[in-house]
Amino acid sequence: MAGKYRCPQCKTNRTRFNLLEQVPKPVKLDAHTGDIIKEYVSGETEPFHMAYNGPHIRVQCAACGLVESEQTFQAYGQLP
Ligand SMILES: [Zn+2]
């Protein structure tokens, strides 16, 4: 985490946030039932199973509930 946060929706909260850690869990589903038929150990997926490459965290404003990227909260944190 680097830089101050500020919520772009309620515009007042600069202190209370939930950091939502993204923990990918690769799975294989049954195409017909949607049931999980296999859970992979990270890095041991089958060919053509793309690994998660999104952000490590998302951020929720703990005042109004908005969920956005960390960059969004940081950008508003830079404003006076
Ligand atoms: Zn907010």
PDB file of N, CA and C and ligand atoms in Angstrom:
ATOM      1  N   MET A   1       0.846  -1.190   0.000  1.00  0.00           N
ATOM      2  CA  MET A   1       0.000   0.000   0.000  1.00  0.00           C
ATOM      3  C   MET A   1       0.885   1.245   0.000  1.00  0.00           C
ATOM      4  N   ALA A   2       0.553   2.151  -0.863  1.00  0.00           N
ATOM      5  CA  ALA A   2       1.337   3.393  -0.923  1.00  0.00           C
ATOM      6  C   ALA A   2       0.400   4.552  -1.198  1.00  0.00           C
ATOM      7  N   GLY A   3       0.461   5.565  -0.390  1.00  0.00           N
ATOM      8  CA  GLY A   3      -0.352   6.745  -0.626  1.00  0.00           C
ATOM      9  C   GLY A   3      -1.635   6.730   0.168  1.00  0.00           C
ATOM     10  N   LYS A   4      -2.176   7.905   0.325  1.00  0.00           N
ATOM     11  CA  LYS A   4      -3.378   8.068   1.127  1.00  0.00           C
ATOM     12  C   LYS A   4      -4.609   7.637   0.343  1.00  0.00           C
ATOM     13  N   TYR A   5      -5.595   7.137   1.053  1.00  0.00           N
ATOM     14  CA  TYR A   5      -6.872   6.752   0.448  1.00  0.00           C
ATOM     15  C   TYR A   5      -7.917   7.828   0.746  1.00  0.00           C
ATOM     16  N   ARG A   6      -8.872   7.938  -0.168  1.00  0.00           N
ATOM     17  CA  ARG A   6     -10.081   8.723   0.087  1.00  0.00           C
ATOM     18  C   ARG A   6     -11.178   8.136  -0.778  1.00  0.00           C
ATOM     19  N   CYS A   7     -12.377   8.006  -0.215  1.00  0.00           N
ATOM     20  CA  CYS A   7     -13.464   7.385  -0.957  1.00  0.00           C
ATOM     21  C   CYS A   7     -14.050   8.354  -1.989  1.00  0.00           C
ATOM     22  N   PRO A   8     -14.123   7.948  -3.263  1.00  0.00           N
ATOM     23  CA  PRO A   8     -14.666   8.827  -4.303  1.00  0.00           C
ATOM     24  C   PRO A   8     -16.181   8.937  -4.271  1.00  0.00           C
ATOM     25  N   GLN A   9     -16.846   8.093  -3.508  1.00  0.00           N
ATOM     26  CA  GLN A   9     -18.310   8.139  -3.472  1.00  0.00           C
ATOM     27  C   GLN A   9     -18.827   8.991  -2.314  1.00  0.00           C
ATOM     28  N   CYS A  10     -18.419   8.677  -1.089  1.00  0.00           N
ATOM     29  CA  CYS A  10     -18.908   9.485   0.041  1.00  0.00           C
ATOM     30  C   CYS A  10     -18.005  10.694   0.283  1.00  0.00           C
ATOM     31  N   LYS A  11     -16.788  10.653  -0.283  1.00  0.00           N
ATOM     32  CA  LYS A  11     -15.881  11.798  -0.324  1.00  0.00           C
ATOM     33  C   LYS A  11     -15.349  12.260   1.029  1.00  0.00           C
ATOM     34  N   THR A  12     -15.805  11.650   2.114  1.00  0.00           N
ATOM     35  CA  THR A  12     -15.341  12.108   3.417  1.00  0.00           C
ATOM     36  C   THR A  12     -14.427  11.108   4.100  1.00  0.00           C
ATOM     37  N   ASN A  13     -14.610   9.833   3.794  1.00  0.00           N
ATOM     38  CA  ASN A  13     -13.842   8.808   4.503  1.00  0.00           C
ATOM     39  C   ASN A  13     -12.402   8.740   4.000  1.00  0.00           C
ATOM     40  N   ARG A  14     -11.468   8.945   4.907  1.00  0.00           N
ATOM     41  CA  ARG A  14     -10.052   8.796   4.592  1.00  0.00           C
ATOM     42  C   ARG A  14      -9.372   7.784   5.511  1.00  0.00           C
ATOM     43  N   THR A  15     -10.143   7.178   6.404  1.00  0.00           N
ATOM     44  CA  THR A  15      -9.488   6.374   7.447  1.00  0.00           C
ATOM     45  C   THR A  15     -10.007   4.950   7.582  1.00  0.00           C
ATOM     46  N   ARG A  16     -11.246   4.695   7.192  1.00  0.00           N
ATOM     47  CA  ARG A  16     -11.827   3.367   7.459  1.00  0.00           C
ATOM     48  C   ARG A  16     -12.030   2.604   6.149  1.00  0.00           C
ATOM     49  N   PHE A  17     -11.306   1.522   5.989  1.00  0.00           N
ATOM     50  CA  PHE A  17     -11.372   0.731   4.759  1.00  0.00           C
ATOM     51  C   PHE A  17     -11.248  -0.752   5.062  1.00  0.00           C
ATOM     52  N   ASN A  18     -11.779  -1.564   4.177  1.00  0.00           N
ATOM     53  CA  ASN A  18     -11.521  -3.005   4.201  1.00  0.00           C
ATOM     54  C   ASN A  18     -10.648  -3.345   3.002  1.00  0.00           C
ATOM     55  N   LEU A  19      -9.518  -3.955   3.253  1.00  0.00           N
ATOM     56  CA  LEU A  19      -8.649  -4.411   2.170  1.00  0.00           C
ATOM     57  C   LEU A  19      -9.067  -5.833   1.811  1.00  0.00           C
ATOM     58  N   LEU A  20      -9.476  -6.014   0.569  1.00  0.00           N
ATOM     59  CA  LEU A  20     -10.005  -7.303   0.124  1.00  0.00           C
ATOM     60  C   LEU A  20      -8.908  -8.047  -0.622  1.00  0.00           C
ATOM     61  N   GLU A  21      -8.277  -8.986   0.042  1.00  0.00           N
ATOM     62  CA  GLU A  21      -7.190  -9.729  -0.582  1.00  0.00           C
ATOM     63  C   GLU A  21      -7.751 -10.719  -1.592  1.00  0.00           C
ATOM     64  N   GLN A  22      -7.194 -10.693  -2.767  1.00  0.00           N
ATOM     65  CA  GLN A  22      -7.630 -11.581  -3.836  1.00  0.00           C
ATOM     66  C   GLN A  22      -6.833 -12.877  -3.759  1.00  0.00           C
ATOM     67  N   VAL A  23      -7.498 -13.956  -3.400  1.00  0.00           N
ATOM     68  CA  VAL A  23      -6.828 -15.257  -3.280  1.00  0.00           C
ATOM     69  C   VAL A  23      -7.454 -16.211  -4.291  1.00  0.00           C
ATOM     70  N   PRO A  24      -6.862 -16.325  -5.475  1.00  0.00           N
ATOM     71  CA  PRO A  24      -7.469 -17.160  -6.503  1.00  0.00           C
ATOM     72  C   PRO A  24      -7.442 -18.640  -6.137  1.00  0.00           C
ATOM     73  N   LYS A  25      -8.540 -19.317  -6.433  1.00  0.00           N
ATOM     74  CA  LYS A  25      -8.631 -20.753  -6.175  1.00  0.00           C
ATOM     75  C   LYS A  25      -9.013 -21.413  -7.486  1.00  0.00           C
ATOM     76  N   PRO A  26      -8.035 -21.940  -8.218  1.00  0.00           N
ATOM     77  CA  PRO A  26      -8.332 -22.546  -9.514  1.00  0.00           C
ATOM     78  C   PRO A  26      -9.161 -23.815  -9.348  1.00  0.00           C
ATOM     79  N   VAL A  27     -10.220 -23.911 -10.112  1.00  0.00           N
ATOM     80  CA  VAL A  27     -11.106 -25.075 -10.015  1.00  0.00           C
ATOM     81  C   VAL A  27     -11.511 -25.549 -11.405  1.00  0.00           C
ATOM     82  N   LYS A  28     -11.970 -26.770 -11.480  1.00  0.00           N
ATOM     83  CA  LYS A  28     -12.572 -27.316 -12.692  1.00  0.00           C
ATOM     84  C   LYS A  28     -14.014 -27.673 -12.360  1.00  0.00           C
ATOM     85  N   LEU A  29     -14.931 -27.225 -13.204  1.00  0.00           N
ATOM     86  CA  LEU A  29     -16.351 -27.464 -12.953  1.00  0.00           C
ATOM     87  C   LEU A  29     -16.907 -28.520 -13.888  1.00  0.00           C
ATOM     88  N   ASP A  30     -17.916 -29.201 -13.432  1.00  0.00           N
ATOM     89  CA  ASP A  30     -18.704 -30.068 -14.302  1.00  0.00           C
ATOM     90  C   ASP A  30     -19.553 -29.169 -15.193  1.00  0.00           C
ATOM     91  N   ALA A  31     -19.435 -29.336 -16.500  1.00  0.00           N
ATOM     92  CA  ALA A  31     -20.103 -28.434 -17.436  1.00  0.00           C
ATOM     93  C   ALA A  31     -21.618 -28.480 -17.316  1.00  0.00           C
ATOM     94  N   HIS A  32     -22.159 -29.572 -16.850  1.00  0.00           N
ATOM     95  CA  HIS A  32     -23.613 -29.726 -16.823  1.00  0.00           C
ATOM     96  C   HIS A  32     -24.229 -29.346 -15.481  1.00  0.00           C
ATOM     97  N   THR A  33     -23.528 -29.663 -14.406  1.00  0.00           N
ATOM     98  CA  THR A  33     -24.093 -29.391 -13.084  1.00  0.00           C
ATOM     99  C   THR A  33     -23.518 -28.142 -12.439  1.00  0.00           C
ATOM    100  N   GLY A  34     -22.327 -27.707 -12.879  1.00  0.00           N
ATOM    101  CA  GLY A  34     -21.671 -26.572 -12.248  1.00  0.00           C
ATOM    102  C   GLY A  34     -20.933 -26.934 -10.975  1.00  0.00           C
ATOM    103  N   ASP A  35     -20.979 -28.197 -10.611  1.00  0.00           N
ATOM    104  CA  ASP A  35     -20.275 -28.627  -9.405  1.00  0.00           C
ATOM    105  C   ASP A  35     -18.760 -28.581  -9.614  1.00  0.00           C
ATOM    106  N   ILE A  36     -18.045 -28.294  -8.539  1.00  0.00           N
ATOM    107  CA  ILE A  36     -16.585 -28.340  -8.594  1.00  0.00           C
ATOM    108  C   ILE A  36     -16.148 -29.801  -8.583  1.00  0.00           C
ATOM    109  N   ILE A  37     -15.408 -30.199  -9.626  1.00  0.00           N
ATOM    110  CA  ILE A  37     -14.941 -31.582  -9.676  1.00  0.00           C
ATOM    111  C   ILE A  37     -13.443 -31.685  -9.401  1.00  0.00           C
ATOM    112  N   LYS A  38     -12.738 -30.528  -9.431  1.00  0.00           N
ATOM    113  CA  LYS A  38     -11.323 -30.556  -9.084  1.00  0.00           C
ATOM    114  C   LYS A  38     -10.896 -29.187  -8.600  1.00  0.00           C
ATOM    115  N   GLU A  39     -10.125 -29.169  -7.508  1.00  0.00           N
ATOM    116  CA  GLU A  39      -9.482 -27.947  -7.031  1.00  0.00           C
ATOM    117  C   GLU A  39      -7.991 -28.115  -7.221  1.00  0.00           C
ATOM    118  N   TYR A  40      -7.391 -27.168  -7.927  1.00  0.00           N
ATOM    119  CA  TYR A  40      -5.969 -27.287  -8.231  1.00  0.00           C
ATOM    120  C   TYR A  40      -5.121 -26.626  -7.164  1.00  0.00           C
ATOM    121  N   VAL A  41      -3.939 -27.175  -6.980  1.00  0.00           N
ATOM    122  CA  VAL A  41      -2.915 -26.461  -6.226  1.00  0.00           C
ATOM    123  C   VAL A  41      -2.394 -25.377  -7.160  1.00  0.00           C
ATOM    124  N   SER A  42      -2.196 -24.162  -6.622  1.00  0.00           N
ATOM    125  CA  SER A  42      -1.742 -23.050  -7.448  1.00  0.00           C
ATOM    126  C   SER A  42      -0.477 -23.427  -8.211  1.00  0.00           C
ATOM    127  N   GLY A  43      -0.475 -23.163  -9.512  1.00  0.00           N
ATOM    128  CA  GLY A  43       0.683 -23.476 -10.335  1.00  0.00           C
ATOM    129  C   GLY A  43       0.644 -24.875 -10.920  1.00  0.00           C
ATOM    130  N   GLU A  44      -0.396 -25.644 -10.593  1.00  0.00           N
ATOM    131  CA  GLU A  44      -0.477 -27.008 -11.121  1.00  0.00           C
ATOM    132  C   GLU A  44      -1.754 -27.231 -11.913  1.00  0.00           C
ATOM    133  N   THR A  45      -2.203 -26.160 -12.567  1.00  0.00           N
ATOM    134  CA  THR A  45      -3.401 -26.279 -13.383  1.00  0.00           C
ATOM    135  C   THR A  45      -3.065 -26.952 -14.706  1.00  0.00           C
ATOM    136  N   GLU A  46      -4.105 -27.323 -15.421  1.00  0.00           N
ATOM    137  CA  GLU A  46      -3.924 -27.994 -16.698  1.00  0.00           C
ATOM    138  C   GLU A  46      -3.651 -26.968 -17.799  1.00  0.00           C
ATOM    139  N   PRO A  47      -3.171 -27.450 -18.957  1.00  0.00           N
ATOM    140  CA  PRO A  47      -2.950 -26.533 -20.081  1.00  0.00           C
ATOM    141  C   PRO A  47      -4.222 -25.752 -20.411  1.00  0.00           C
ATOM    142  N   PHE A  48      -4.057 -24.517 -20.836  1.00  0.00           N
ATOM    143  CA  PHE A  48      -5.145 -23.612 -21.212  1.00  0.00           C
ATOM    144  C   PHE A  48      -5.914 -23.068 -20.012  1.00  0.00           C
ATOM    145  N   HIS A  49      -5.474 -23.393 -18.813  1.00  0.00           N
ATOM    146  CA  HIS A  49      -6.087 -22.793 -17.622  1.00  0.00           C
ATOM    147  C   HIS A  49      -5.238 -21.583 -17.228  1.00  0.00           C
ATOM    148  N   MET A  50      -5.738 -20.399 -17.552  1.00  0.00           N
ATOM    149  CA  MET A  50      -4.968 -19.182 -17.333  1.00  0.00           C
ATOM    150  C   MET A  50      -4.892 -18.855 -15.842  1.00  0.00           C
ATOM    151  N   ALA A  51      -3.727 -18.487 -15.387  1.00  0.00           N
ATOM    152  CA  ALA A  51      -3.547 -18.107 -13.987  1.00  0.00           C
ATOM    153  C   ALA A  51      -4.090 -16.695 -13.762  1.00  0.00           C
ATOM    154  N   TYR A  52      -4.605 -16.446 -12.563  1.00  0.00           N
ATOM    155  CA  TYR A  52      -5.091 -15.118 -12.201  1.00  0.00           C
ATOM    156  C   TYR A  52      -3.947 -14.123 -12.246  1.00  0.00           C
ATOM    157  N   ASN A  53      -4.168 -13.013 -12.929  1.00  0.00           N
ATOM    158  CA  ASN A  53      -3.113 -11.991 -12.962  1.00  0.00           C
ATOM    159  C   ASN A  53      -3.665 -10.612 -12.649  1.00  0.00           C
ATOM    160  N   GLY A  54      -4.758 -10.586 -11.898  1.00  0.00           N
ATOM    161  CA  GLY A  54      -5.352  -9.315 -11.514  1.00  0.00           C
ATOM    162  C   GLY A  54      -4.669  -8.723 -10.288  1.00  0.00           C
ATOM    163  N   PRO A  55      -5.237  -7.669  -9.749  1.00  0.00           N
ATOM    164  CA  PRO A  55      -4.613  -6.992  -8.612  1.00  0.00           C
ATOM    165  C   PRO A  55      -4.629  -7.850  -7.347  1.00  0.00           C
ATOM    166  N   HIS A  56      -3.655  -7.621  -6.481  1.00  0.00           N
ATOM    167  CA  HIS A  56      -3.543  -8.366  -5.225  1.00  0.00           C
ATOM    168  C   HIS A  56      -4.678  -8.002  -4.266  1.00  0.00           C
ATOM    169  N   ILE A  57      -5.080  -6.743  -4.280  1.00  0.00           N
ATOM    170  CA  ILE A  57      -6.174  -6.345  -3.390  1.00  0.00           C
ATOM    171  C   ILE A  57      -7.193  -5.478  -4.123  1.00  0.00           C
ATOM    172  N   ARG A  58      -8.412  -5.471  -3.617  1.00  0.00           N
ATOM    173  CA  ARG A  58      -9.423  -4.471  -3.916  1.00  0.00           C
ATOM    174  C   ARG A  58      -9.697  -3.770  -2.594  1.00  0.00           C
ATOM    175  N   VAL A  59     -10.353  -2.639  -2.672  1.00  0.00           N
ATOM    176  CA  VAL A  59     -10.571  -1.852  -1.461  1.00  0.00           C
ATOM    177  C   VAL A  59     -12.053  -1.537  -1.317  1.00  0.00           C
ATOM    178  N   GLN A  60     -12.563  -1.701  -0.092  1.00  0.00           N
ATOM    179  CA  GLN A  60     -13.928  -1.289   0.192  1.00  0.00           C
ATOM    180  C   GLN A  60     -13.917  -0.147   1.191  1.00  0.00           C
ATOM    181  N   CYS A  61     -14.695   0.901   0.902  1.00  0.00           N
ATOM    182  CA  CYS A  61     -14.908   1.977   1.855  1.00  0.00           C
ATOM    183  C   CYS A  61     -15.769   1.427   2.987  1.00  0.00           C
ATOM    184  N   ALA A  62     -15.290   1.550   4.216  1.00  0.00           N
ATOM    185  CA  ALA A  62     -16.029   1.006   5.355  1.00  0.00           C
ATOM    186  C   ALA A  62     -17.066   1.998   5.878  1.00  0.00           C
ATOM    187  N   ALA A  63     -17.240   3.121   5.169  1.00  0.00           N
ATOM    188  CA  ALA A  63     -18.293   4.068   5.529  1.00  0.00           C
ATOM    189  C   ALA A  63     -19.521   3.879   4.645  1.00  0.00           C
ATOM    190  N   CYS A  64     -19.308   3.793   3.314  1.00  0.00           N
ATOM    191  CA  CYS A  64     -20.462   3.690   2.412  1.00  0.00           C
ATOM    192  C   CYS A  64     -20.535   2.350   1.688  1.00  0.00           C
ATOM    193  N   GLY A  65     -19.476   1.560   1.726  1.00  0.00           N
ATOM    194  CA  GLY A  65     -19.530   0.227   1.150  1.00  0.00           C
ATOM    195  C   GLY A  65     -19.025   0.101  -0.272  1.00  0.00           C
ATOM    196  N   LEU A  66     -18.615   1.202  -0.886  1.00  0.00           N
ATOM    197  CA  LEU A  66     -18.121   1.156  -2.268  1.00  0.00           C
ATOM    198  C   LEU A  66     -16.896   0.250  -2.381  1.00  0.00           C
ATOM    199  N   VAL A  67     -16.892  -0.615  -3.397  1.00  0.00           N
ATOM    200  CA  VAL A  67     -15.728  -1.452  -3.682  1.00  0.00           C
ATOM    201  C   VAL A  67     -15.110  -0.984  -4.994  1.00  0.00           C
ATOM    202  N   GLU A  68     -13.845  -0.648  -4.948  1.00  0.00           N
ATOM    203  CA  GLU A  68     -13.146  -0.187  -6.143  1.00  0.00           C
ATOM    204  C   GLU A  68     -11.689  -0.635  -6.087  1.00  0.00           C
ATOM    205  N   SER A  69     -10.932  -0.311  -7.149  1.00  0.00           N
ATOM    206  CA  SER A  69      -9.514  -0.632  -7.162  1.00  0.00           C
ATOM    207  C   SER A  69      -8.768   0.257  -6.167  1.00  0.00           C
ATOM    208  N   GLU A  70      -7.624  -0.220  -5.728  1.00  0.00           N
ATOM    209  CA  GLU A  70      -6.800   0.591  -4.835  1.00  0.00           C
ATOM    210  C   GLU A  70      -6.410   1.903  -5.514  1.00  0.00           C
ATOM    211  N   GLN A  71      -6.148   1.849  -6.820  1.00  0.00           N
ATOM    212  CA  GLN A  71      -5.740   3.052  -7.543  1.00  0.00           C
ATOM    213  C   GLN A  71      -6.808   4.135  -7.492  1.00  0.00           C
ATOM    214  N   THR A  72      -8.072   3.730  -7.527  1.00  0.00           N
ATOM    215  CA  THR A  72      -9.157   4.711  -7.480  1.00  0.00           C
ATOM    216  C   THR A  72      -9.154   5.455  -6.153  1.00  0.00           C
ATOM    217  N   PHE A  73      -9.001   4.713  -5.057  1.00  0.00           N
ATOM    218  CA  PHE A  73      -8.970   5.359  -3.737  1.00  0.00           C
ATOM    219  C   PHE A  73      -7.712   6.212  -3.573  1.00  0.00           C
ATOM    220  N   GLN A  74      -6.604   5.758  -4.149  1.00  0.00           N
ATOM    221  CA  GLN A  74      -5.358   6.530  -4.057  1.00  0.00           C
ATOM    222  C   GLN A  74      -5.462   7.829  -4.855  1.00  0.00           C
ATOM    223  N   ALA A  75      -6.103   7.754  -6.036  1.00  0.00           N
ATOM    224  CA  ALA A  75      -6.222   8.944  -6.879  1.00  0.00           C
ATOM    225  C   ALA A  75      -7.021  10.029  -6.158  1.00  0.00           C
ATOM    226  N   TYR A  76      -8.120   9.633  -5.500  1.00  0.00           N
ATOM    227  CA  TYR A  76      -8.905  10.619  -4.751  1.00  0.00           C
ATOM    228  C   TYR A  76      -8.167  11.074  -3.508  1.00  0.00           C
ATOM    229  N   GLY A  77      -7.313  10.212  -2.979  1.00  0.00           N
ATOM    230  CA  GLY A  77      -6.519  10.594  -1.807  1.00  0.00           C
ATOM    231  C   GLY A  77      -5.525  11.684  -2.105  1.00  0.00           C
ATOM    232  N   GLN A  78      -5.166  11.815  -3.399  1.00  0.00           N
ATOM    233  CA  GLN A  78      -4.199  12.850  -3.781  1.00  0.00           C
ATOM    234  C   GLN A  78      -4.846  14.223  -3.895  1.00  0.00           C
ATOM    235  N   LEU A  79      -6.172  14.251  -4.038  1.00  0.00           N
ATOM    236  CA  LEU A  79      -6.862  15.531  -4.204  1.00  0.00           C
ATOM    237  C   LEU A  79      -6.880  16.287  -2.870  1.00  0.00           C
ATOM    238  N   PRO A  80      -6.834  17.600  -2.937  1.00  0.00           N
ATOM    239  CA  PRO A  80      -6.829  18.378  -1.702  1.00  0.00           C
ATOM    240  C   PRO A  80      -8.143  18.301  -0.949  1.00  0.00           C
TER     241      PRO A  80
HETATM  242 ZN    ZN B   1     -17.322   5.815   0.932  1.00  0.00          ZN
END
